[in-house]
Short mmCIF file of C-alpha atoms in Angstrom, two decimals:
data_model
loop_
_atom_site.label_atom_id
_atom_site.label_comp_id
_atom_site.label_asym_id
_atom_site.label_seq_id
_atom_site.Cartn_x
_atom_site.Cartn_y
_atom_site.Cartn_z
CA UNK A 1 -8.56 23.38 -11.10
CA UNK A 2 -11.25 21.41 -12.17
CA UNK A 3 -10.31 18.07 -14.06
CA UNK A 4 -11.12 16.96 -17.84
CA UNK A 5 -13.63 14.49 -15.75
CA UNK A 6 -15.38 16.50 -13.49
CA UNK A 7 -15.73 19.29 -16.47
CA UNK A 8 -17.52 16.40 -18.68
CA UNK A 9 -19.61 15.40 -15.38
CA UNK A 10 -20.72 19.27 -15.51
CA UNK A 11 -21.51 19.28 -19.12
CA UNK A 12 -23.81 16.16 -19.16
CA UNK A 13 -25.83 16.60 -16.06
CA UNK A 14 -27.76 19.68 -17.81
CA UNK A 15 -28.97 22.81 -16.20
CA UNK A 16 -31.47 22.82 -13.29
CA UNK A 17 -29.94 19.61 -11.22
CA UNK A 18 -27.65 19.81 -8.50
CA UNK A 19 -23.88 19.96 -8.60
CA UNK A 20 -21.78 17.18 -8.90
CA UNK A 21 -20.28 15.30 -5.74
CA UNK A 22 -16.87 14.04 -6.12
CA UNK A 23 -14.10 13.23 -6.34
CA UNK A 24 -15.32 10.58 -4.46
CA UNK A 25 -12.83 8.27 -2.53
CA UNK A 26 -11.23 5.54 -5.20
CA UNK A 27 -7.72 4.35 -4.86
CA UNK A 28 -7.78 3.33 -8.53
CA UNK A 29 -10.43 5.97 -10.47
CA UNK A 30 -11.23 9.58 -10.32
CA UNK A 31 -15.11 9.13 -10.05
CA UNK A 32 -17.80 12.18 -9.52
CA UNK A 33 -21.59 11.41 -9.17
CA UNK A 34 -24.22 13.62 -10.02
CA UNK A 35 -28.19 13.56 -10.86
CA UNK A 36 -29.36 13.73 -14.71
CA UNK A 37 -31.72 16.15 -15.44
CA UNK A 38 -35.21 14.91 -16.96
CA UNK A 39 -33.53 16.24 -20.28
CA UNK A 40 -30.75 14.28 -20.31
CA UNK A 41 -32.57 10.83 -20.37
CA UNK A 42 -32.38 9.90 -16.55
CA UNK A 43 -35.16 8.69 -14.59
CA UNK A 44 -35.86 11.06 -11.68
CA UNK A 45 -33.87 11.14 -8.54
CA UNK A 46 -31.55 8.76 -9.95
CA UNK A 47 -27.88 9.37 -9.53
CA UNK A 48 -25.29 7.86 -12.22
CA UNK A 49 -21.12 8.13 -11.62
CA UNK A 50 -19.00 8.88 -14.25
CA UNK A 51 -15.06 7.41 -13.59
CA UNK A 52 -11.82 7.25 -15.10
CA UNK A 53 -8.39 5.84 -14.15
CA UNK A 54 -6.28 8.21 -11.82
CA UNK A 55 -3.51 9.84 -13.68
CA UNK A 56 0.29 8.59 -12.64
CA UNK A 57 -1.20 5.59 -11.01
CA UNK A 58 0.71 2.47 -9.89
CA UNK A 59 -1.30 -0.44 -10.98
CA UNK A 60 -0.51 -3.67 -9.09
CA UNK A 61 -3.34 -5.91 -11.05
CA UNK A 62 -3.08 -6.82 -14.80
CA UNK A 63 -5.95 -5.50 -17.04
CA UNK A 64 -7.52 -7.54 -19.39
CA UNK A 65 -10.89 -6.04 -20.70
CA UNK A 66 -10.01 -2.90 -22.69
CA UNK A 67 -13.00 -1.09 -21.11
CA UNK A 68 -14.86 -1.81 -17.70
CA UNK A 69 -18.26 0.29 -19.50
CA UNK A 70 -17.97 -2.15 -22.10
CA UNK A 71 -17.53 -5.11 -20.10
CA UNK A 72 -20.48 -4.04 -17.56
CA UNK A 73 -22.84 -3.58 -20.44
CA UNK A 74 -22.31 -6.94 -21.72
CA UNK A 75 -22.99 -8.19 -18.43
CA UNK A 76 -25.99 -6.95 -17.94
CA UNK A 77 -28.27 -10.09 -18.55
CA UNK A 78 -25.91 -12.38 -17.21
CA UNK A 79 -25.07 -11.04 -13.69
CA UNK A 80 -27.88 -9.37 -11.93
CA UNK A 81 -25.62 -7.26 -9.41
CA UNK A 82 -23.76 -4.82 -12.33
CA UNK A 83 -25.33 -1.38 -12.15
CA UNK A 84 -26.82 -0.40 -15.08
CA UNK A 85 -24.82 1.62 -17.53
CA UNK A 86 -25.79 4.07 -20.43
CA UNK A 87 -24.04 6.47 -22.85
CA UNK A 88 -25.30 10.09 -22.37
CA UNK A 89 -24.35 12.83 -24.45
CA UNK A 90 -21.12 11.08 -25.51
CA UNK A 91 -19.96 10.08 -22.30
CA UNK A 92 -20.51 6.55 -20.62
CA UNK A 93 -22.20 6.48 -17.10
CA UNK A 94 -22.61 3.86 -14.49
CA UNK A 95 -25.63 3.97 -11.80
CA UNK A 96 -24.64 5.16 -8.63
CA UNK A 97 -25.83 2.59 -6.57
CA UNK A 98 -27.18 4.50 -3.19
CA UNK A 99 -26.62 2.38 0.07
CA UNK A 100 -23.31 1.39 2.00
CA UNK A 101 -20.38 -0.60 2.06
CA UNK A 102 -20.41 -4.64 3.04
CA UNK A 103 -17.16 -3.02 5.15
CA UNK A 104 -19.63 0.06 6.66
CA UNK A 105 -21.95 -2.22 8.27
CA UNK A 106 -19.48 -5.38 8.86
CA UNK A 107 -16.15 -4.58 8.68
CA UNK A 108 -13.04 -7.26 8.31
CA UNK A 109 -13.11 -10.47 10.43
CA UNK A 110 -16.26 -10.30 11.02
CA UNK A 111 -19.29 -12.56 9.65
CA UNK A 112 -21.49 -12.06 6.55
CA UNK A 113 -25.00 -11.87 7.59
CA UNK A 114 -26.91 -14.99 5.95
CA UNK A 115 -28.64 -12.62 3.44
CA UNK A 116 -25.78 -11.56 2.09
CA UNK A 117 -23.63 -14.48 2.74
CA UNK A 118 -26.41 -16.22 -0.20
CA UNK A 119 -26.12 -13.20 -2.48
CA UNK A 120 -22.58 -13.72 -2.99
CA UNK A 121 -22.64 -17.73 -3.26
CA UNK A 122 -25.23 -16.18 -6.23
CA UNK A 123 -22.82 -14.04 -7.56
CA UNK A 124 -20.62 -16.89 -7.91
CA UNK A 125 -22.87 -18.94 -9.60
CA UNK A 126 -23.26 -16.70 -12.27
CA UNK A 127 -19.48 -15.40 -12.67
CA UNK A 128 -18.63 -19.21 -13.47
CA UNK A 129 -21.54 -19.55 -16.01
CA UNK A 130 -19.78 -16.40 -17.91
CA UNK A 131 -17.18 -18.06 -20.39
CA UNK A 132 -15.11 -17.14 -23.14
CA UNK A 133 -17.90 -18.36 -25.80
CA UNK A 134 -20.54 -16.30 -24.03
CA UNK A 135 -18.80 -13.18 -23.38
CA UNK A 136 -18.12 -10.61 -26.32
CA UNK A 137 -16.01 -8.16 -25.43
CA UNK A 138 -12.55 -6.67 -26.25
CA UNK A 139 -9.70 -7.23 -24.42
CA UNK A 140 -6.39 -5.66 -24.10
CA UNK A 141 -4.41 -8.79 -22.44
CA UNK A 142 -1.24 -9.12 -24.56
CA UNK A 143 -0.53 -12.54 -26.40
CA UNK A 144 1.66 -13.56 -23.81
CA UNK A 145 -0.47 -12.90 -21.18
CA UNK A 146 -3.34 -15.33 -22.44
CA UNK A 147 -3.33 -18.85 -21.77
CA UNK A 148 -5.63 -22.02 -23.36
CA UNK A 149 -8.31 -22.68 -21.09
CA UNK A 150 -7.89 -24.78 -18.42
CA UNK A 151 -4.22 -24.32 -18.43
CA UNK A 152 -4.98 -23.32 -14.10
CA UNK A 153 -1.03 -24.08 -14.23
CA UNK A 154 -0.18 -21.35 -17.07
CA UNK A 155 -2.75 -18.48 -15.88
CA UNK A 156 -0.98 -18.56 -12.28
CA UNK A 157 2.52 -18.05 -14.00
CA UNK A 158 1.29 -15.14 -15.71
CA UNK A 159 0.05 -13.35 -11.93
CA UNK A 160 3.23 -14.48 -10.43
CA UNK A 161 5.21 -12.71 -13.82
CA UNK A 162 3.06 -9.67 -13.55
CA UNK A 163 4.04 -9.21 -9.89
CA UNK A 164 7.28 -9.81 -10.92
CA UNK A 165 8.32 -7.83 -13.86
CA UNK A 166 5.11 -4.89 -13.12
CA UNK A 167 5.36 -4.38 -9.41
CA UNK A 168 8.83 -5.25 -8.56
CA UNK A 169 10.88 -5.05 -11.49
CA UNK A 170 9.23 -1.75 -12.97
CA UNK A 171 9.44 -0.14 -9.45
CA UNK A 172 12.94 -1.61 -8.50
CA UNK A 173 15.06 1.75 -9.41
CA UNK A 174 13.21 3.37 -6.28
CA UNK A 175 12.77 0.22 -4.19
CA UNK A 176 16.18 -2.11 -4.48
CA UNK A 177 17.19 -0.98 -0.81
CA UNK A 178 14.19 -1.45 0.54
CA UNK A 179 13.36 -4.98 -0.80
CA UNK A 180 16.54 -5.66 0.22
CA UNK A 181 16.54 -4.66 3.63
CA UNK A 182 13.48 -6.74 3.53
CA UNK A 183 14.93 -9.99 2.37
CA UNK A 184 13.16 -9.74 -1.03
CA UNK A 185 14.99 -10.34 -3.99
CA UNK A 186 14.53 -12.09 -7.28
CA UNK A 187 14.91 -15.21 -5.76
CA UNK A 188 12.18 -15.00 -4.12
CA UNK A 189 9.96 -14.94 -7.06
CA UNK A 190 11.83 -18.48 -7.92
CA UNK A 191 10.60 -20.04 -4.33
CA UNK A 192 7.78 -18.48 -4.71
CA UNK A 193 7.21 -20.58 -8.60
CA UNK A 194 8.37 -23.69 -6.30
CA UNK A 195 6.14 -23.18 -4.07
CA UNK A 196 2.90 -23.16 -5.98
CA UNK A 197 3.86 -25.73 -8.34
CA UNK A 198 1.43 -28.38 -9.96
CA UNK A 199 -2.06 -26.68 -10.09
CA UNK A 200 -4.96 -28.94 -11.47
CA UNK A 201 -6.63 -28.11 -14.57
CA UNK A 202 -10.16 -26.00 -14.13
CA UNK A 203 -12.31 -25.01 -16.76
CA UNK A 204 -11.90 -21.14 -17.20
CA UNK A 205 -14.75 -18.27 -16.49
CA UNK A 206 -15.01 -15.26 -15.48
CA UNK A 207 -13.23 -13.44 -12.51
CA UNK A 208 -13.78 -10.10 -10.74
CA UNK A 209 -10.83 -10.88 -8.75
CA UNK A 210 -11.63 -8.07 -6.30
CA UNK A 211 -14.43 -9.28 -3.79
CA UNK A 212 -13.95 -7.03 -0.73
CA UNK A 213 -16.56 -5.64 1.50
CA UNK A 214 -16.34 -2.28 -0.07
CA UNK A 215 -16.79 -3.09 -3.80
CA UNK A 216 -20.39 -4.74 -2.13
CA UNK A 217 -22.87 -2.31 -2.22
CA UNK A 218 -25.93 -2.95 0.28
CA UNK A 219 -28.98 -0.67 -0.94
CA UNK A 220 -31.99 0.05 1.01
CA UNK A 221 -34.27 -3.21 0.11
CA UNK A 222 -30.95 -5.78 1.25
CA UNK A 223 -29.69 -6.38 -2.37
CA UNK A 224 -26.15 -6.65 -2.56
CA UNK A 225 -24.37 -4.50 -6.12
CA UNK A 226 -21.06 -5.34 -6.98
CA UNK A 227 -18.80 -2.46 -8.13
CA UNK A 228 -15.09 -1.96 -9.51
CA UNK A 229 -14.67 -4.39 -12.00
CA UNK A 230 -11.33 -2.98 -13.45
CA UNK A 231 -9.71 -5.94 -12.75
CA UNK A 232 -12.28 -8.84 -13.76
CA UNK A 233 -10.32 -10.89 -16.11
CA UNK A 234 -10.92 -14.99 -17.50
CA UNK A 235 -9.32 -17.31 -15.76
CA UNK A 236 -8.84 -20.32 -13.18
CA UNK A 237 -12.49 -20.17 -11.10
CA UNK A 238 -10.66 -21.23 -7.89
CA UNK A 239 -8.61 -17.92 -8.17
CA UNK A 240 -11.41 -15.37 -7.71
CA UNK A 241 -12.29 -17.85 -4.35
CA UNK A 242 -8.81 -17.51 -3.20
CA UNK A 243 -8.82 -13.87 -3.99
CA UNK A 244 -12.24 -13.57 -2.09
CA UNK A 245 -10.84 -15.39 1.17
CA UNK A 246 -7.26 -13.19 1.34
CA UNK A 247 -9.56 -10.06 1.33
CA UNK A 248 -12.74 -10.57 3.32
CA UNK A 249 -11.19 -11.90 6.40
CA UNK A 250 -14.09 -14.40 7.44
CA UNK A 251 -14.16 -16.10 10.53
CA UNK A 252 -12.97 -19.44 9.97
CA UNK A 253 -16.20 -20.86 10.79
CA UNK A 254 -17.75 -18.79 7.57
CA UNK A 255 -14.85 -19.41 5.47
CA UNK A 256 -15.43 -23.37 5.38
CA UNK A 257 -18.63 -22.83 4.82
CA UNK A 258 -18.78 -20.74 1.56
CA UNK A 259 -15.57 -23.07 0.75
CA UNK A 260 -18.30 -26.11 0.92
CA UNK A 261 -20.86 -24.33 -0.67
CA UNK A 262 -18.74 -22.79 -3.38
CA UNK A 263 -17.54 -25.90 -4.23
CA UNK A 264 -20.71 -27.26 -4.69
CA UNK A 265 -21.79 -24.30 -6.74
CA UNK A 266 -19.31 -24.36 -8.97
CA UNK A 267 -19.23 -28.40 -9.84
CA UNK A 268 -23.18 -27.64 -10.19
CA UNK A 269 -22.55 -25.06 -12.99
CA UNK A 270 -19.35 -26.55 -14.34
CA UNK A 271 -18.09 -29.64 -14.34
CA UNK A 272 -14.89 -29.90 -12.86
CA UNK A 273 -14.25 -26.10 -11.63
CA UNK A 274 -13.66 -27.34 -8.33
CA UNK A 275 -11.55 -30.24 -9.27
CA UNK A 276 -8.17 -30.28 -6.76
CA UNK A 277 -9.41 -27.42 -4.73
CA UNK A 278 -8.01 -28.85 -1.27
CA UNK A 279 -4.56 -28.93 -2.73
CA UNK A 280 -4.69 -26.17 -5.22
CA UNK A 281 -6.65 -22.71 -2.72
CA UNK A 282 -3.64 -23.18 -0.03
CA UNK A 283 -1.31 -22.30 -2.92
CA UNK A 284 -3.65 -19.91 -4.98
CA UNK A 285 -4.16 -17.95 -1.21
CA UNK A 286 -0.03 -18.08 -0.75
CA UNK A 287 0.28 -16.18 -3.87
CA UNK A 288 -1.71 -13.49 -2.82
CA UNK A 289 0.13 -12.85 0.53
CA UNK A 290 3.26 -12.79 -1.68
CA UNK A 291 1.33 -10.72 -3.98
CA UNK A 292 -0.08 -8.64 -1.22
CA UNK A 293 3.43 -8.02 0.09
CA UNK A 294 5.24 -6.23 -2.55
CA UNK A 295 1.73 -4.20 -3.13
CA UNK A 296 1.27 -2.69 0.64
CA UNK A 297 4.70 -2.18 0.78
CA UNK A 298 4.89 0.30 -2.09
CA UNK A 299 1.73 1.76 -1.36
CA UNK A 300 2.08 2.30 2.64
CA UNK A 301 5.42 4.12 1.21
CA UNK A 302 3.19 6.15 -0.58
CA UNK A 303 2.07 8.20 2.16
CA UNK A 304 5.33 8.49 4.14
CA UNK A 305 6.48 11.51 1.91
CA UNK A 306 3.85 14.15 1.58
CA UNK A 307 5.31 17.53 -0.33
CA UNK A 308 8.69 16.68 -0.18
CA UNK A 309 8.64 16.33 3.65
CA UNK A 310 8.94 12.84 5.28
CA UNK A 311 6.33 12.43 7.69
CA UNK A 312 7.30 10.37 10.65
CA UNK A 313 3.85 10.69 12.45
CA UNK A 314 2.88 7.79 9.32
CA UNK A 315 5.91 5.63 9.95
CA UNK A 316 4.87 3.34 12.89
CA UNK A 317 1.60 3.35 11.43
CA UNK A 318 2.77 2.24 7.95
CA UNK A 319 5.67 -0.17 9.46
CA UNK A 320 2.88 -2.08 11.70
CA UNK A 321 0.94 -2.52 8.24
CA UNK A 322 3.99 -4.06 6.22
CA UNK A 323 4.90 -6.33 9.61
CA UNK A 324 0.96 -7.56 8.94
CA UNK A 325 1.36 -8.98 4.87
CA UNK A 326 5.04 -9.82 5.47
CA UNK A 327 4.76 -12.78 7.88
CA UNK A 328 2.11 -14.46 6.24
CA UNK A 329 4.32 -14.31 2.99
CA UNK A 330 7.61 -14.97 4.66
CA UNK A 331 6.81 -19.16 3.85
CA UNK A 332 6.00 -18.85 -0.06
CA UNK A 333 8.58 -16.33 -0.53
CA UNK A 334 10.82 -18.67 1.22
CA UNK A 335 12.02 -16.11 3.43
CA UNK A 336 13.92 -17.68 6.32
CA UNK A 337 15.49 -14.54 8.71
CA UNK A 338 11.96 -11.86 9.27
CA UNK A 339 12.93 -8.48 9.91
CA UNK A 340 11.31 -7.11 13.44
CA UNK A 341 8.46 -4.70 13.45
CA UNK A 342 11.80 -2.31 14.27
CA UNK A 343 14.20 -3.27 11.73
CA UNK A 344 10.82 -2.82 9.03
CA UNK A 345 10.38 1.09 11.24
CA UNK A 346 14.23 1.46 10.55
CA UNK A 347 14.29 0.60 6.68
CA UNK A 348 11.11 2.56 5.91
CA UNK A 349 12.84 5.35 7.50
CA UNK A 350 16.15 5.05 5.42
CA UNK A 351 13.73 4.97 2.05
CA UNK A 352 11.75 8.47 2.97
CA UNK A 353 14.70 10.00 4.12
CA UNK A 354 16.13 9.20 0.52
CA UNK A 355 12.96 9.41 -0.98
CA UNK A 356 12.39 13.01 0.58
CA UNK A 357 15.91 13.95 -0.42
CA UNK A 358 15.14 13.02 -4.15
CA UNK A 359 12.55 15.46 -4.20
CA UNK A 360 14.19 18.46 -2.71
#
């Protein structure tokens, strides 16, 4: 059955133009792509996307712009690498950008060609030139989520109480065993506090906060788009760099390069938006391996019950991925026993066998 989505895809796209492709592959968005017909206001052989948030989704990222159409269209003459977007016939598009993933053509770990290595120093460049008083648009952070700018100190408690109360608290009814068997535990959100304690003041701009080879887009002429912006928010520069780092994988070489140059970059733009950097991006990049933990752990569960059925053909798969984020974040969790990659295989199992059980 066809989805309220893909039926307003179908009504937009006119008569005479071929059907719409989708639902394309999206953890967080249902998202078709089609061509417009001449009628409909699109230039020829140009493909737009229309996307909305997956139903019964489990969001592990705060949201602070009420709407990513919104936010892209104010961006448009400020950051050269947001596809265009448009409202057609009552229903806001985004440009399918046609080309392939930074991850297609170099996947994790390995190095960033120099072309594109530049275009995303760029990107940079312009993401901290983006501020409060130059952006206008809505956002749907509560009170207690916003901080004064600069306040580096009070915008990292906020992430670490959004992992706490969002993804652990909120999913704790179905997960308590689990963390437990894992040595996570409320207390470990208190080391974890400890941990990162005493972050320098930085002058706040905007983040995308989700810089991985596949939301870069490489299109046929070398330009690098930047897609997915659900979770851009305003905030502590160094953040989006630390963010960057955790998810790219560069080889260390590359990484303390665009450290250097970033760095540069940003003190060039901004005064002081690099200020403490050497002591502050260890404990900005510890966060997200805690961070990172309690995510993959939920979502690798995600796909060990299928219909009901526990399927153990996933459970080495999904054990060797939580073994992966859960000794990098043993340290700021202040873990001090680590399960083995067999005690992880043997608490997984206990949680589908329940889980499985529960839906019977």
């Amino acid at each position: 059955m066809a989805s309220d989505i893909c039926r307003r895809a179908v009504e937009v796209i006119g008569d005479g133009v071929p059907s719409v492709e989708g639902s394309l592959t999206g953890y967080h968005h249902e998202t078709y792509a089609f061509t417009l017909s001449v009628e409909a206001g699109a230039s020829f052989g140009e493909r737009w996307k229309i996307r909305e948030p997956r139903e019964r989704l489990l969001w592990f990222d705060r949201r602070c712009f009420a709407s990513e159409y919104y936010l892209l269209h104010s961006l448009q003459r400020s950051i050269d690498v947001v596809p265009e977007v448009a409202p057609v016939g009552g229903v806001e598009l985004q440009r399918f950008v046609e080309g392939v993933t930074l991850g297609e053509r170099h996947p994790s770990g390995e190095a960033v060609p120099g072309v594109v290595f530049e275009q995303i120093l760029e990107l940079f460049r312009q993401l901290i030139a983006v501020t409060s008083d130059t952006l206008v648009v809505k956002q749907k952070c509560k009170p207690r989520d916003r901080v004064e700018d600069g306040d580096s100190a009070g915008f990292l408690e906020r992430l670490i109480w959004f992992t706490q109360e969002c993804v652990y608290g909120q999913n704790l009814p179905e997960y308590e065993d689990l963390f437990t068997n894992l040595g996570l535990g409320l207390n470990s959100f208190e080391y974890l506090r400890n941990h990162v304690d005493g972050l320098t003041s930085r002058p706040f701009c905007l983040l995308h906060a989700d810089l991985h080879r596949e939301n870069f887009i490489l299109d046929s002429a070398g330009k690098v788009w930047v897609i997915d912006w659900e979770l851009a928010m305003l905030g502590d520069p160094l953040y989006d760099l630390a963010t960057h780092l955790h998810l790219m994988r560069y080889p260390a070489q590359q990484e303390r390069e665009i450290i250097q140059r970033w760095c540069a970059i940003a003190e060039e733009v901004r005064e002081g938006s690099s200020e403490g950097w050497i002591e502050d991006l260890p404990r900005l990049l510890d966060y997200k391996k805690a961070q990172s933990l309690f995510t993959d752990v939920i979502r690798e569960t995600q796909s060990l019950v299928v219909t009901g059925r526990l399927d153990r053909r996933r459970l080495r798969e999904a054990s060797s991925k939580v073994w992966d984020v859960l000794w990098p974040a043993a340290e700021p969790l202040g873990l001090t026993s680590r399960p083995s990659l067999l005690e992880i295989e043997a608490a997984l199992l206990r949680w589908g066998r329940r889980d499985a059980a529960a839906h019977t």
